[in-house]
C-alpha cells in the first residue's frame, strides 16, 4: 500500500475515533446504537472504536439504558480519570495551580508566591516547582499527566507558546512554553487568562453548545474572550480581546498600558478604589463594597461610575458582535447590584435598537480556583481537539 493512501486511512481512522470520543464526552452516557445513529458510522466501526476506547481506559460502561421494548443497551461515558491535567494562572507575585481530571474537577489546589521577580528564567523555575508540587500532592501518576495549561494577562501567541507582551512582567517575546517544557518534560499550553476562562465556559459551562458568546471579566483588569461559530477567536498572534483598552475618554486618567482614558482606567477595581479612597487608591474592593452596603454614598457612586463605563463596553460588544450570550465574570462582580445595575442600564441605553432582544446576559462570579480550572480546561480542549486541527497547529496531544 502506498504511503499517501496509508496516511489518509490513518487520518480517517483518527478522525472517526475523535468524533466518537467527543460525542461520548459531550452527550454521554450514550449507547452504541445511539452513537451509530448520531455519527453516521457503521455498526462495525462503532463496535471497533468503542472496544479500543474501552481497552485503553478512555471510556467506561456505566449501566444500561431504559428499555423501549427491545434489548437494554449498555451506556458508555468518558472516564474522567483516563488522564490528568494541570492548570495555573500566573499573576504578578503569585501563582494559583490546580491538578484536575478530564472533567476539570479539582483534585488538588495550590496557591504559592511567585519567586524570581520579572526575570523569565527565574519565574519559569518558580512555576515549574509549583507544578511539581501540585502533581505530587494530588497523588496522580506523572506519566498520566497530559499537559500543563497556563493563563496570564497579555498578548499570548498560543501556537508558538510565546508571551509577546506581559503588562505584569513587562516581558516582550518570551518563549515561556519552551522554557517550561524543558524544565518539566510535559506539553505546555499558553493562553491569555480570559481565554482560558472562556474555554472552560464552552467545555463545561453555560457556553456549552452556544455558537456565539462572549466572556467579559472585571477585576484588576478588564478582559474579553470570544467564541464565534463554536470556535475561540484568537486574532493574529493572540492579539484579541483587549476590551479594557478601548479609549472612552482621551483626556481621562492614565492607564497602566501607557495611554489615557481606557475602559480599564475608568472602570476596573483600581479605578473604583481611587474614586473612593483618593489618588493612592489604597485598600481593597471589599472595603468599598462594605462601605456601600453601610450607606456610604461615595462608595456607591464609585461603584456606579464603574458600572456606567462597563455598560458602555458591553454596548460596544453587542453592537459589534451581537452574541446570543454574554457572561460577566471575574472577581469584580462581587460588588453586586451597586456596580451591575448601572452597568446593565447603560448597556440598554447605548445598544442599537432591537439587538438586545436576542442577547442573554449572565453573571458568573469567579475565584482564583476558577481561573486555575480554566487553564486546566485549555489542556482538556487540546486533548480532544480534532486531528486536523492538531496537524495544522503542529500540536501532538496524547
PDB file of C-alpha atoms in Angstrom, residues 79-234:
ATOM      1  CA  UNK A  79     -13.627   8.049  32.065  1.00  0.00           C
ATOM      2  CA  UNK A  80     -12.628  11.312  33.790  1.00  0.00           C
ATOM      3  CA  UNK A  81      -9.591   9.565  35.282  1.00  0.00           C
ATOM      4  CA  UNK A  82      -8.200   8.428  31.944  1.00  0.00           C
ATOM      5  CA  UNK A  83      -5.640  11.151  32.471  1.00  0.00           C
ATOM      6  CA  UNK A  84      -4.955  14.337  34.374  1.00  0.00           C
ATOM      7  CA  UNK A  85      -4.014  17.910  33.608  1.00  0.00           C
ATOM      8  CA  UNK A  86      -2.584  20.868  35.484  1.00  0.00           C
ATOM      9  CA  UNK A  87      -3.852  24.410  35.120  1.00  0.00           C
ATOM     10  CA  UNK A  88      -2.445  27.573  36.598  1.00  0.00           C
ATOM     11  CA  UNK A  89      -2.956  31.296  36.498  1.00  0.00           C
ATOM     12  CA  UNK A  90       0.160  33.390  36.590  1.00  0.00           C
ATOM     13  CA  UNK A  91      -0.103  36.695  38.433  1.00  0.00           C
ATOM     14  CA  UNK A  92       2.359  39.405  39.287  1.00  0.00           C
ATOM     15  CA  UNK A  93       3.527  37.986  42.602  1.00  0.00           C
ATOM     16  CA  UNK A  94       1.897  34.575  42.935  1.00  0.00           C
ATOM     17  CA  UNK A  95       0.641  31.590  41.035  1.00  0.00           C
ATOM     18  CA  UNK A  96      -2.523  29.547  41.607  1.00  0.00           C
ATOM     19  CA  UNK A  97      -2.374  25.967  40.396  1.00  0.00           C
ATOM     20  CA  UNK A  98      -4.809  23.045  40.203  1.00  0.00           C
ATOM     21  CA  UNK A  99      -4.462  19.406  39.210  1.00  0.00           C
ATOM     22  CA  UNK A 100      -7.724  18.154  37.701  1.00  0.00           C
ATOM     23  CA  UNK A 101      -9.266  15.181  35.970  1.00  0.00           C
ATOM     24  CA  UNK A 102     -10.517  15.340  32.374  1.00  0.00           C
ATOM     25  CA  UNK A 103     -13.759  16.992  33.510  1.00  0.00           C
ATOM     26  CA  UNK A 104     -11.642  19.672  35.249  1.00  0.00           C
ATOM     27  CA  UNK A 105     -12.785  18.545  38.667  1.00  0.00           C
ATOM     28  CA  UNK A 106     -10.112  19.826  41.030  1.00  0.00           C
ATOM     29  CA  UNK A 107      -8.083  17.102  42.739  1.00  0.00           C
ATOM     30  CA  UNK A 108      -5.645  19.438  44.436  1.00  0.00           C
ATOM     31  CA  UNK A 109      -5.374  23.218  44.536  1.00  0.00           C
ATOM     32  CA  UNK A 110      -2.204  25.088  45.413  1.00  0.00           C
ATOM     33  CA  UNK A 111      -1.582  28.798  45.921  1.00  0.00           C
ATOM     34  CA  UNK A 112       2.064  29.841  46.077  1.00  0.00           C
ATOM     35  CA  UNK A 113       4.147  33.013  45.997  1.00  0.00           C
ATOM     36  CA  UNK A 114       5.948  33.563  42.711  1.00  0.00           C
ATOM     37  CA  UNK A 115       9.694  33.884  43.066  1.00  0.00           C
ATOM     38  CA  UNK A 116      12.033  35.396  40.517  1.00  0.00           C
ATOM     39  CA  UNK A 117      10.739  38.932  40.161  1.00  0.00           C
ATOM     40  CA  UNK A 118      10.491  39.741  36.456  1.00  0.00           C
ATOM     41  CA  UNK A 119      13.315  37.505  35.229  1.00  0.00           C
ATOM     42  CA  UNK A 120      11.793  34.968  32.774  1.00  0.00           C
ATOM     43  CA  UNK A 121      14.138  32.093  33.658  1.00  0.00           C
ATOM     44  CA  UNK A 122      13.672  32.548  37.417  1.00  0.00           C
ATOM     45  CA  UNK A 123       9.884  32.867  37.022  1.00  0.00           C
ATOM     46  CA  UNK A 124       9.749  29.699  34.899  1.00  0.00           C
ATOM     47  CA  UNK A 125      11.707  27.804  37.559  1.00  0.00           C
ATOM     48  CA  UNK A 126       9.258  29.001  40.216  1.00  0.00           C
ATOM     49  CA  UNK A 127       6.282  27.922  38.074  1.00  0.00           C
ATOM     50  CA  UNK A 128       7.855  24.509  37.444  1.00  0.00           C
ATOM     51  CA  UNK A 129       8.430  23.948  41.165  1.00  0.00           C
ATOM     52  CA  UNK A 130       4.761  24.770  41.833  1.00  0.00           C
ATOM     53  CA  UNK A 131       3.597  22.339  39.123  1.00  0.00           C
ATOM     54  CA  UNK A 132       5.837  19.571  40.503  1.00  0.00           C
ATOM     55  CA  UNK A 133       4.462  20.089  43.997  1.00  0.00           C
ATOM     56  CA  UNK A 134       0.846  20.188  42.801  1.00  0.00           C
ATOM     57  CA  UNK A 135       1.212  16.894  40.907  1.00  0.00           C
ATOM     58  CA  UNK A 136       2.847  15.274  43.907  1.00  0.00           C
ATOM     59  CA  UNK A 137       0.199  16.469  46.382  1.00  0.00           C
ATOM     60  CA  UNK A 138      -2.625  15.455  44.030  1.00  0.00           C
ATOM     61  CA  UNK A 139      -1.289  11.900  44.158  1.00  0.00           C
ATOM     62  CA  UNK A 140      -1.649  11.270  40.421  1.00  0.00           C
ATOM     63  CA  UNK A 141       0.906   9.384  38.295  1.00  0.00           C
ATOM     64  CA  UNK A 142       3.113  11.872  36.482  1.00  0.00           C
ATOM     65  CA  UNK A 143       3.107   9.704  33.354  1.00  0.00           C
ATOM     66  CA  UNK A 144      -0.669  10.203  33.125  1.00  0.00           C
ATOM     67  CA  UNK A 145      -0.465  13.998  33.258  1.00  0.00           C
ATOM     68  CA  UNK A 146      -1.226  15.091  29.703  1.00  0.00           C
ATOM     69  CA  UNK A 147      -0.029  18.655  29.974  1.00  0.00           C
ATOM     70  CA  UNK A 148       0.048  21.998  31.741  1.00  0.00           C
ATOM     71  CA  UNK A 149      -2.150  24.948  30.816  1.00  0.00           C
ATOM     72  CA  UNK A 150      -1.081  28.455  31.793  1.00  0.00           C
ATOM     73  CA  UNK A 151      -3.217  31.563  31.679  1.00  0.00           C
ATOM     74  CA  UNK A 152      -1.748  35.027  32.091  1.00  0.00           C
ATOM     75  CA  UNK A 153      -2.685  38.545  31.135  1.00  0.00           C
ATOM     76  CA  UNK A 154      -1.209  39.955  27.963  1.00  0.00           C
ATOM     77  CA  UNK A 155      -0.751  39.206  24.283  1.00  0.00           C
ATOM     78  CA  UNK A 156      -0.049  35.479  24.048  1.00  0.00           C
ATOM     79  CA  UNK A 157       0.717  33.525  20.894  1.00  0.00           C
ATOM     80  CA  UNK A 158      -0.753  30.156  21.841  1.00  0.00           C
ATOM     81  CA  UNK A 159       0.606  28.445  18.712  1.00  0.00           C
ATOM     82  CA  UNK A 160       4.243  29.296  19.416  1.00  0.00           C
ATOM     83  CA  UNK A 161       3.958  29.456  23.214  1.00  0.00           C
ATOM     84  CA  UNK A 162       5.459  32.939  23.220  1.00  0.00           C
ATOM     85  CA  UNK A 163       4.427  35.789  25.508  1.00  0.00           C
ATOM     86  CA  UNK A 164       4.562  38.733  23.112  1.00  0.00           C
ATOM     87  CA  UNK A 165       3.729  41.215  25.831  1.00  0.00           C
ATOM     88  CA  UNK A 166       3.001  40.886  29.546  1.00  0.00           C
ATOM     89  CA  UNK A 167       1.775  44.000  31.376  1.00  0.00           C
ATOM     90  CA  UNK A 168       2.664  42.485  34.775  1.00  0.00           C
ATOM     91  CA  UNK A 169       6.206  41.361  33.974  1.00  0.00           C
ATOM     92  CA  UNK A 170       6.981  43.794  31.144  1.00  0.00           C
ATOM     93  CA  UNK A 171       8.050  40.817  29.061  1.00  0.00           C
ATOM     94  CA  UNK A 172       8.343  41.003  25.308  1.00  0.00           C
ATOM     95  CA  UNK A 173       8.670  37.897  23.128  1.00  0.00           C
ATOM     96  CA  UNK A 174       9.475  35.475  25.945  1.00  0.00           C
ATOM     97  CA  UNK A 175       9.295  31.768  24.858  1.00  0.00           C
ATOM     98  CA  UNK A 176       7.751  30.693  28.166  1.00  0.00           C
ATOM     99  CA  UNK A 177       6.252  27.411  26.910  1.00  0.00           C
ATOM    100  CA  UNK A 178       9.584  26.141  25.623  1.00  0.00           C
ATOM    101  CA  UNK A 179      11.340  27.139  28.851  1.00  0.00           C
ATOM    102  CA  UNK A 180       8.802  25.246  30.958  1.00  0.00           C
ATOM    103  CA  UNK A 181       8.680  22.211  28.669  1.00  0.00           C
ATOM    104  CA  UNK A 182      12.447  21.898  29.023  1.00  0.00           C
ATOM    105  CA  UNK A 183      12.163  22.056  32.796  1.00  0.00           C
ATOM    106  CA  UNK A 184       9.058  19.853  33.288  1.00  0.00           C
ATOM    107  CA  UNK A 185       9.167  17.418  30.381  1.00  0.00           C
ATOM    108  CA  UNK A 186       5.427  17.925  29.775  1.00  0.00           C
ATOM    109  CA  UNK A 187       3.430  19.583  26.976  1.00  0.00           C
ATOM    110  CA  UNK A 188       2.869  23.246  27.853  1.00  0.00           C
ATOM    111  CA  UNK A 189      -0.026  25.327  26.539  1.00  0.00           C
ATOM    112  CA  UNK A 190      -0.117  29.110  26.990  1.00  0.00           C
ATOM    113  CA  UNK A 191      -3.147  31.327  26.572  1.00  0.00           C
ATOM    114  CA  UNK A 192      -4.479  34.695  27.621  1.00  0.00           C
ATOM    115  CA  UNK A 193      -6.107  34.168  31.024  1.00  0.00           C
ATOM    116  CA  UNK A 194      -9.544  35.384  29.929  1.00  0.00           C
ATOM    117  CA  UNK A 195      -9.433  32.951  27.016  1.00  0.00           C
ATOM    118  CA  UNK A 196      -8.774  30.059  29.398  1.00  0.00           C
ATOM    119  CA  UNK A 197     -11.903  31.011  31.322  1.00  0.00           C
ATOM    120  CA  UNK A 198     -13.830  31.247  28.046  1.00  0.00           C
ATOM    121  CA  UNK A 199     -12.683  27.772  27.005  1.00  0.00           C
ATOM    122  CA  UNK A 200     -13.932  26.317  30.274  1.00  0.00           C
ATOM    123  CA  UNK A 201     -17.307  28.053  29.918  1.00  0.00           C
ATOM    124  CA  UNK A 202     -17.514  26.469  26.470  1.00  0.00           C
ATOM    125  CA  UNK A 203     -16.495  22.987  27.611  1.00  0.00           C
ATOM    126  CA  UNK A 204     -18.343  22.765  30.910  1.00  0.00           C
ATOM    127  CA  UNK A 205     -20.350  25.950  31.498  1.00  0.00           C
ATOM    128  CA  UNK A 206     -23.328  27.820  30.020  1.00  0.00           C
ATOM    129  CA  UNK A 207     -21.404  28.365  26.774  1.00  0.00           C
ATOM    130  CA  UNK A 208     -21.680  24.637  26.023  1.00  0.00           C
ATOM    131  CA  UNK A 209     -23.191  24.264  22.523  1.00  0.00           C
ATOM    132  CA  UNK A 210     -23.712  28.059  22.217  1.00  0.00           C
ATOM    133  CA  UNK A 211     -22.259  29.036  18.817  1.00  0.00           C
ATOM    134  CA  UNK A 212     -21.571  32.703  19.628  1.00  0.00           C
ATOM    135  CA  UNK A 213     -20.860  34.005  23.109  1.00  0.00           C
ATOM    136  CA  UNK A 214     -18.586  36.452  24.903  1.00  0.00           C
ATOM    137  CA  UNK A 215     -16.996  36.405  28.353  1.00  0.00           C
ATOM    138  CA  UNK A 216     -16.191  39.778  29.909  1.00  0.00           C
ATOM    139  CA  UNK A 217     -14.070  39.741  33.075  1.00  0.00           C
ATOM    140  CA  UNK A 218     -13.947  42.547  35.621  1.00  0.00           C
ATOM    141  CA  UNK A 219     -11.371  42.855  38.361  1.00  0.00           C
ATOM    142  CA  UNK A 220      -7.883  44.257  38.452  1.00  0.00           C
ATOM    143  CA  UNK A 221      -8.199  44.484  34.685  1.00  0.00           C
ATOM    144  CA  UNK A 222     -10.996  44.196  32.157  1.00  0.00           C
ATOM    145  CA  UNK A 223     -10.757  41.490  29.520  1.00  0.00           C
ATOM    146  CA  UNK A 224     -12.821  39.668  26.940  1.00  0.00           C
ATOM    147  CA  UNK A 225     -12.905  36.229  25.358  1.00  0.00           C
ATOM    148  CA  UNK A 226     -14.971  35.398  22.279  1.00  0.00           C
ATOM    149  CA  UNK A 227     -16.367  32.192  20.847  1.00  0.00           C
ATOM    150  CA  UNK A 228     -17.581  32.750  17.283  1.00  0.00           C
ATOM    151  CA  UNK A 229     -19.237  29.938  15.343  1.00  0.00           C
ATOM    152  CA  UNK A 230     -18.191  27.480  18.094  1.00  0.00           C
ATOM    153  CA  UNK A 231     -14.503  28.481  17.810  1.00  0.00           C
ATOM    154  CA  UNK A 232     -12.432  30.511  20.261  1.00  0.00           C
ATOM    155  CA  UNK A 233     -11.424  33.630  18.341  1.00  0.00           C
ATOM    156  CA  UNK A 234      -7.752  34.357  18.970  1.00  0.00           C
TER     157      UNK A 234
END
